[in-house]
Coordinates of C-alpha atoms in Angstrom, one line a residue:
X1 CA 123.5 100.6 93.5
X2 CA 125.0 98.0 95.7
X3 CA 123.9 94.7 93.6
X4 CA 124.1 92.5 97.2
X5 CA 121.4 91.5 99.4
X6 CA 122.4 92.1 103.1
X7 CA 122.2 89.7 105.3
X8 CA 118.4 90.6 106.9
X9 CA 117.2 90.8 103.2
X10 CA 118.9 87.0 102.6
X11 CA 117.2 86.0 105.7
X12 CA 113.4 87.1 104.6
X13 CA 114.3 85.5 101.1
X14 CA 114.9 82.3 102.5
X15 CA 111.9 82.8 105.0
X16 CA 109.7 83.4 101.8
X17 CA 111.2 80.7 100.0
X18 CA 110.6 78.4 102.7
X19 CA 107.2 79.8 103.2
X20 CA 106.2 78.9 99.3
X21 CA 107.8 75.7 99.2
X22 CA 106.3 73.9 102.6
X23 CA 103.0 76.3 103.4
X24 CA 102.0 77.4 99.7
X25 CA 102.8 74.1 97.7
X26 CA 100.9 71.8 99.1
X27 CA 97.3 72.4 97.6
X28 CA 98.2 74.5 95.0
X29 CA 96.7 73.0 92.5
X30 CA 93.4 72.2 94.4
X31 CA 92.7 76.0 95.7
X32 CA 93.2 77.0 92.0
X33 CA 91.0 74.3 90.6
X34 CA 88.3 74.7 93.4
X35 CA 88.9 79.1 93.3
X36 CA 89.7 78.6 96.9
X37 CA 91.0 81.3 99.2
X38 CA 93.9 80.6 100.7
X39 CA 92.5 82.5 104.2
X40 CA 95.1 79.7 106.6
X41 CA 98.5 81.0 104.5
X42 CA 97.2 84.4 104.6
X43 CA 96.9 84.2 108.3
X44 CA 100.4 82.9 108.7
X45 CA 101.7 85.4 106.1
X46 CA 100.7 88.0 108.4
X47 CA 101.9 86.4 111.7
X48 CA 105.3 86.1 109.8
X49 CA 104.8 90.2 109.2
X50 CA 104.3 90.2 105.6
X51 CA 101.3 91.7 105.2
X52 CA 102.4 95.2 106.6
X53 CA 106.3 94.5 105.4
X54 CA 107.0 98.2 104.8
X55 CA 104.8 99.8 107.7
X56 CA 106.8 101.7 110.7
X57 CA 106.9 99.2 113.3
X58 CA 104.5 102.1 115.6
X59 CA 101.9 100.9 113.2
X60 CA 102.4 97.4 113.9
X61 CA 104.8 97.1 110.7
X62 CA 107.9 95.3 109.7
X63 CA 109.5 98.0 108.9
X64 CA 111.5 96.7 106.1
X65 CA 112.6 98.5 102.4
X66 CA 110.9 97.8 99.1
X67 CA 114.0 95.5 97.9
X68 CA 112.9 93.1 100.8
X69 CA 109.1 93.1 99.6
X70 CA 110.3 92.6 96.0
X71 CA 112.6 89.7 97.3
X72 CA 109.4 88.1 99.1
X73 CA 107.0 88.6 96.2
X74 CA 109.1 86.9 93.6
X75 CA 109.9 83.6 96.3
X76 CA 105.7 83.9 97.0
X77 CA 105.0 83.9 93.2
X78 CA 107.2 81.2 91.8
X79 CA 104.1 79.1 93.3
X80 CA 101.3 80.7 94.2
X81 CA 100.3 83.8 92.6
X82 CA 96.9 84.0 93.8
X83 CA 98.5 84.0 97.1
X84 CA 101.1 86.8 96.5
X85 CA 98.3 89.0 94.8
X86 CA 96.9 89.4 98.1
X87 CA 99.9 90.1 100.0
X88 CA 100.9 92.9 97.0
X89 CA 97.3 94.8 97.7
X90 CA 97.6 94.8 101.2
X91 CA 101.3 96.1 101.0
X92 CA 101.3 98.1 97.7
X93 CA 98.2 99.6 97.8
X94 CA 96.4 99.8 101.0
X95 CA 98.6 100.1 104.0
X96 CA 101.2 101.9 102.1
X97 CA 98.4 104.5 101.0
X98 CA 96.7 104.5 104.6
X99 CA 100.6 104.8 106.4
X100 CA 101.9 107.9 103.4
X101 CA 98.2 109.3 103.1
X102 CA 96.2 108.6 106.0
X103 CA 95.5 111.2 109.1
X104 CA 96.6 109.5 112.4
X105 CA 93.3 108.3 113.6
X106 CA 92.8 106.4 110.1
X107 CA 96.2 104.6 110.7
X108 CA 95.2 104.1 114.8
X109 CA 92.0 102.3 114.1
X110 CA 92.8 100.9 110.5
X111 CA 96.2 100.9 109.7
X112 CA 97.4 98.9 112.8
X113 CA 95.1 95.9 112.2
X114 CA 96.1 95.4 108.5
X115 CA 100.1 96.0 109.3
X116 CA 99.6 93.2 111.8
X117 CA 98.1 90.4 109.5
X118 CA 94.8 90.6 111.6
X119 CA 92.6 91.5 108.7
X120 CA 93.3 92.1 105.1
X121 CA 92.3 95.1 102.6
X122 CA 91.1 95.9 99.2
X123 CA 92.1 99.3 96.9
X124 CA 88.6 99.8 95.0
X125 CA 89.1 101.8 92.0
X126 CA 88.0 100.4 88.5
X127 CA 84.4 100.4 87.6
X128 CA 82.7 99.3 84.8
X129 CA 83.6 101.5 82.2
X130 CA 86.6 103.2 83.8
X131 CA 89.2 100.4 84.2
X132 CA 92.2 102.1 86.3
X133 CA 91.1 105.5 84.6
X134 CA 91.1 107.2 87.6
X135 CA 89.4 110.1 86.5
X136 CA 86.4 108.6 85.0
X137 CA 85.4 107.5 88.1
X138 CA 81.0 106.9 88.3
X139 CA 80.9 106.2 91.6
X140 CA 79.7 109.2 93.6
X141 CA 80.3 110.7 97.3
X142 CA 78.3 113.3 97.3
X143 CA 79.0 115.4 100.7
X144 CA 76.4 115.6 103.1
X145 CA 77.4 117.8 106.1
X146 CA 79.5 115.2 108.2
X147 CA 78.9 112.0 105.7
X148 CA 79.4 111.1 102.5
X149 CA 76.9 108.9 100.6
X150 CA 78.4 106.7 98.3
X151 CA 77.0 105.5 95.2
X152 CA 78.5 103.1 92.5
X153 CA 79.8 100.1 91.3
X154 CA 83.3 98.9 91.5
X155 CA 84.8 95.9 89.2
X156 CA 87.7 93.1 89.3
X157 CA 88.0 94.3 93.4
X158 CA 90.9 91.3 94.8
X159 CA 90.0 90.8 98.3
X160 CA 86.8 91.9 97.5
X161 CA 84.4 89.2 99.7
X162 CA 87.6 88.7 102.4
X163 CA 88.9 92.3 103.2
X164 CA 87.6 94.2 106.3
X165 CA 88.9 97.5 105.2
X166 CA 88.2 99.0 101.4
X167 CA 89.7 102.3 100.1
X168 CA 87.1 103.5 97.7
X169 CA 87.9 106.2 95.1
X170 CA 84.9 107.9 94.2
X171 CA 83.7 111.7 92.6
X172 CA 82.2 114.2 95.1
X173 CA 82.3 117.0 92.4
X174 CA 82.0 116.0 88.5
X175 CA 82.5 120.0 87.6
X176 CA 86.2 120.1 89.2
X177 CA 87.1 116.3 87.1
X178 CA 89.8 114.9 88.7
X179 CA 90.0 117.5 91.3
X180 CA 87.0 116.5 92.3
X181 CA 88.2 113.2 93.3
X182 CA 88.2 111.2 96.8
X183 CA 89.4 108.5 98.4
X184 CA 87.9 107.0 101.5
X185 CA 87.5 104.0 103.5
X186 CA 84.7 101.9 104.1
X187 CA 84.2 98.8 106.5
X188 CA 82.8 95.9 105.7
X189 CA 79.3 95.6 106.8
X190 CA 78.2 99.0 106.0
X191 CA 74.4 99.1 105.0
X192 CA 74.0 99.4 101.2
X193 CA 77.5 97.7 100.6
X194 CA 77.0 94.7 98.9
X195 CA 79.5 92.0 97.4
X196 CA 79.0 90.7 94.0
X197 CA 79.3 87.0 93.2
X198 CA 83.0 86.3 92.5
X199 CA 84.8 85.9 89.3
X200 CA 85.5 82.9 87.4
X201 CA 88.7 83.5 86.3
X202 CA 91.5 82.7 83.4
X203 CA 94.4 82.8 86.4
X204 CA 95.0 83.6 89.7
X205 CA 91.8 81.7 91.0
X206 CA 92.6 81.5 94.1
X207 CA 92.2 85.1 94.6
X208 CA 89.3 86.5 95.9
X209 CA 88.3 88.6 93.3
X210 CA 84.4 90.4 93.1
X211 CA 82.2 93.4 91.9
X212 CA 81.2 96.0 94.4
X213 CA 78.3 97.7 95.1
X214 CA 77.4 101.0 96.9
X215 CA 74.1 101.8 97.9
X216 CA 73.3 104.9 99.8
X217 CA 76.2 104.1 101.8
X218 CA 77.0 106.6 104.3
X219 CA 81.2 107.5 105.1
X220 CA 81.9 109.4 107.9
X221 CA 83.7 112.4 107.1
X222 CA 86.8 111.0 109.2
X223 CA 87.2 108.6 106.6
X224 CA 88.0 110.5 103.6
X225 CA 91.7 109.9 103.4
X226 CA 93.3 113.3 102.9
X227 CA 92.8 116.9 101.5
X228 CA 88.9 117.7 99.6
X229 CA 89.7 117.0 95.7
X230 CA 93.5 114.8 96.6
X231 CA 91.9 111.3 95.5
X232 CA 92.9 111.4 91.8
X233 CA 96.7 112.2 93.2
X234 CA 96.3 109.5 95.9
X235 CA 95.1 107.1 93.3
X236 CA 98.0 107.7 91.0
X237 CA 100.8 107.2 93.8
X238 CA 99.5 104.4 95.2
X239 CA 99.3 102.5 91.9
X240 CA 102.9 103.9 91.5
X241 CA 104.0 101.6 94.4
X242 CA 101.8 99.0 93.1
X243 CA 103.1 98.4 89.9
X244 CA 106.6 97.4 91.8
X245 CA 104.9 94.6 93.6
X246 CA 102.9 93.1 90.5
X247 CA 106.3 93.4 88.5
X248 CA 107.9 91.5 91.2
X249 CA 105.0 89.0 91.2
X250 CA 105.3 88.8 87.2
X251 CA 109.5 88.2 88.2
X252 CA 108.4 85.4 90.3
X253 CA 105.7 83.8 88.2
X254 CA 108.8 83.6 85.4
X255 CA 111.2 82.2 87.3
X256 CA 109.1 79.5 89.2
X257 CA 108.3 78.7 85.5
X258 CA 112.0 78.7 84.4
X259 CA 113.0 76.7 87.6
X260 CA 110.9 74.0 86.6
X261 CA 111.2 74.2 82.7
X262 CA 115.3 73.9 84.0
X263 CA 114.8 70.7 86.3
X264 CA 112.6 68.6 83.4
X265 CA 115.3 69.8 80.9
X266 CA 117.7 67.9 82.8
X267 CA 115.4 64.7 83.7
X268 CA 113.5 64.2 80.1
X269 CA 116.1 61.8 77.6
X270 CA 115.6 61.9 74.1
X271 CA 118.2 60.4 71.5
X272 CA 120.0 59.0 74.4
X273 CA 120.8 62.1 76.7
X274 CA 119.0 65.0 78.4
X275 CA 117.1 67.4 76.6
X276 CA 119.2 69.6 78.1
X277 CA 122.2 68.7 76.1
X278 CA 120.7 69.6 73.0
X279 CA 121.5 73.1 71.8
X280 CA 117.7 74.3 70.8
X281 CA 117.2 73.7 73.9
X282 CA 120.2 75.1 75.6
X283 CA 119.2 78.8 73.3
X284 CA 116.1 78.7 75.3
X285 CA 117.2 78.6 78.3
X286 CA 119.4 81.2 78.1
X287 CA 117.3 83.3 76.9
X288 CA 114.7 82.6 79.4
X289 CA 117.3 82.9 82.3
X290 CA 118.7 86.2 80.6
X291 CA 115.5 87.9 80.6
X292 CA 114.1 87.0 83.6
X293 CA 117.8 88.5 85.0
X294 CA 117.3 91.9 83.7
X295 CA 113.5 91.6 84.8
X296 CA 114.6 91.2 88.0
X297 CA 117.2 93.7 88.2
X298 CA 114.4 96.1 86.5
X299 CA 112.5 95.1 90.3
X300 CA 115.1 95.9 91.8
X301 CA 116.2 99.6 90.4
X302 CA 112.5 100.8 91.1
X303 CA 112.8 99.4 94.6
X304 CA 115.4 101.2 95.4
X305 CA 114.6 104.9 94.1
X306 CA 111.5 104.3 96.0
X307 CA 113.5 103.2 99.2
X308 CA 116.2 106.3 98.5
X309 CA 112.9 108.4 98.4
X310 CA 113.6 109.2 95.0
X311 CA 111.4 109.6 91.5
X312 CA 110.6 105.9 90.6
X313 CA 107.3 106.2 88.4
X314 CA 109.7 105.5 85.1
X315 CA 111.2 102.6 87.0
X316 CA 108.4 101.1 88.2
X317 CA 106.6 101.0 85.0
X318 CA 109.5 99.9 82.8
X319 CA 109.8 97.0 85.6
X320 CA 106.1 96.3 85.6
X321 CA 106.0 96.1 81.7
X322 CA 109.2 93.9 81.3
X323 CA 108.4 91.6 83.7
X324 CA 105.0 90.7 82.9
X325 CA 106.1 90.3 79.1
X326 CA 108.6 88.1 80.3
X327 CA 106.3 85.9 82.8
X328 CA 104.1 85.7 79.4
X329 CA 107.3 84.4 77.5
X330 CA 108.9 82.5 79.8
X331 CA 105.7 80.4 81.2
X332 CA 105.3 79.7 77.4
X333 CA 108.5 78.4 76.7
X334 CA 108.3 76.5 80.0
X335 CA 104.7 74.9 78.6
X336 CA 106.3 73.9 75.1
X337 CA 109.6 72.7 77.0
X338 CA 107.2 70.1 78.7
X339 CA 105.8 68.9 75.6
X340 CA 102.6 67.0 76.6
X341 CA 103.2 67.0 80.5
X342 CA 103.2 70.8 80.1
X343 CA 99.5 70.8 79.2
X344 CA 98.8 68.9 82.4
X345 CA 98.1 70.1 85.9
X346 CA 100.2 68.0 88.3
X347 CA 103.4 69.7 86.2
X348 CA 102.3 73.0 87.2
X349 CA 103.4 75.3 84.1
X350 CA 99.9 75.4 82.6
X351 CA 98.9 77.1 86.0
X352 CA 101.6 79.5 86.2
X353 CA 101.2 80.2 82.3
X354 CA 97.5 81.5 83.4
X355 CA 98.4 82.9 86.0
X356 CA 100.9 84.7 83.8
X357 CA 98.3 86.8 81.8
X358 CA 97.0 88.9 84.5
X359 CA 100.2 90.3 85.2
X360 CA 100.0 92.3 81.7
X361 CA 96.4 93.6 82.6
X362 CA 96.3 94.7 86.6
X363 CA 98.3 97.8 88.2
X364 CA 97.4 99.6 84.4
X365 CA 97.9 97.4 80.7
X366 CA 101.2 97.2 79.4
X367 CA 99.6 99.5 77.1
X368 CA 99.0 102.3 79.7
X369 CA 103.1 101.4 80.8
X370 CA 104.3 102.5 77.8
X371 CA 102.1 105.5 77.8
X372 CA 103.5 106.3 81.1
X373 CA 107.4 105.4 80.2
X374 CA 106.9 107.8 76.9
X375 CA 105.5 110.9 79.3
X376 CA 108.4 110.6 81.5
X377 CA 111.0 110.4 78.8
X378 CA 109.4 112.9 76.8
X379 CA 109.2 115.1 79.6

């Protein structure tokens, strides 16, 4: 591994960067207090190409590698998480299961659109009572000649009121369990599909996140997204990919905290100098910048096995579980660093300590992480 950006991966960095400091800053604060969705970034996030970064250009794609998409969510998420969240499910998890998964028509008529930025998606998987158990799955498509109709409830769906385009996993045949899984894609506007009201929520409230609802909703059979009985496997592959982006976005959620936490170290005065002179102080920086480091080169590992087209499900759960622990550590340290200030909003810490949280729940617990790590090792 070749630890140097090239110059085109340099160039989107500093795009990103520039992005989150002039487009994203700016209101920050307000869309999280008012749970706003930030639809006129989104738009210009997709006119910039980052909403289909890793999609062949023939799809209307960037075309760029996973290190480049790790690079952008991490500059996104040092301000704005409920921003990058969107751009990481419309990357991660829907055009990168549509482009690997989907048959050509699916990525001619629904594909293209979401590459370009024109519309945004939503992966539809956890219900209820089967969090991102994928083979637990109530919701039903039961086949009816040349439909499906859908029935279920889906839970904690981001994008779920904004998206045009929803991958829904569902069972078509309880006897076979998770071969008896699919995944297919709905539009928005389908009779009996319904949006919930939307969550009021710790972090990342920006984010349009809602319940689902599937009512005798009919799928034409053109939209199940490959093989009879291949959801459960498309599920699991997808969230693979996933858990790369929300480690990245745990990467940058830690080091816009650190970055900050770093600049008030160096402003406050106590005894007659900066805060930053004093050694307790000093010990916790180092250990914040140390960790977020090997976070980020944890990012950066599973980015590029996936990019060489090589195993990465290890990698991209040891990154996802690092990183979110340390943008839980970090944005806490960053609070207490602040003293006071660090409990109020204008300072932003308290915001990107929330936002934090999430990042140890989404793309599977770090419970289920650890799970996953000691089946790979084991195996």
């Amino acid at each position: 591994m070749i630890f140097e950006l090239t110059e085109e991966q340099q160039l989107i960095r500093d795009v990103a960067r520039d992005f989150a400091q002039h487009e994203l800053k700016p209101g920050v604060i307000e869309r999280d207090e008012q749970q706003r969705f930030p639809a006129e970034q989104i738009k210009k996030l997709g006119e910039l190409g980052f909403l289909g970064m890793m999609v062949d250009p023939k799809y209307n794609g960037a075309g760029l590698d996973a290190v480049s998409y790790v690079l952008v969510m991490e500059e996104l998420s040092k301000v704005d998480a409920s921003t990058s969240v969107v751009v990481s499910v419309n990357n991660s998890l829907v055009c990168y299961g549509l482009e690997k998964y989907g048959s050509e028509g699916q990525k001619e008529k629904y594909l293209k659109p979401l590459a370009a930025g024109e519309c945004i998606g939503a992966f539809c998987l956890s219900e209820p009572e089967a969090g991102s158990d994928a083979a637990s799955q109530r919701t039903t498509a039961v086949d009816k000649g040349n439909y499906y109709l859908l029935n279920g409830t889906k839970n904690w769906i981001t994008n779920g009121s904004t998206a045009a385009t929803y991958i829904v996993v569902a069972q078509t045949d309880p006897g076979k369990g998770h071969r008896g899984i699919n995944a297919f894609i709905v539009e928005k506007g389908s009779e009996g599909f319904t949006v919930g009201p939307k969550e009021n929520k710790l972090g990342i409230r920006g984010s349009d996140t809602h319940s689902l609802h599937f009512n005798d909703v009919r799928v034409p059979k053109e939209n199940r997204i490959g093989e009879e009985g291949s959801g459960f496997k498309f599920a699991m592959k997808v969230l693979e990919g996933g858990r790369i982006g929300i480690a990245a976005q745990a990467l940058g959620i830690a080091s816009g905290a650190f970055d900050l936490a770093l600049g008030y170290a160096k402003e406050r005065q106590t005894f007659g100098k900066p805060i930053a002179e004093h050694q307790a102080i000093q010990f916790k920086l180092a250990d914040m910048a140390t960790q977020i480091e090997a976070a980020r080169l944890l990012c950066f590992k599973a980015a590029w096995l996936k990019d060489k087209g090589l195993p990465y499900t290890q990698a991209a759960s040891m990154a996802k579980l690092y990183a979110s622990e340390v943008a839980m550590k970090t944005t806490v340290e960053a609070v207490q660093l602040h003293g006071g200030y660090g409990y109020v909003k204008e300072y932003h810490v308290e915001r990107l300590m929330r936002d934090a949280k999430i990042t140890q729940i989404y793309e599977g617990t770090s419970e289920m992480q650890r799970m996953i790590i000691a089946r790979e090792i084991l195996r």
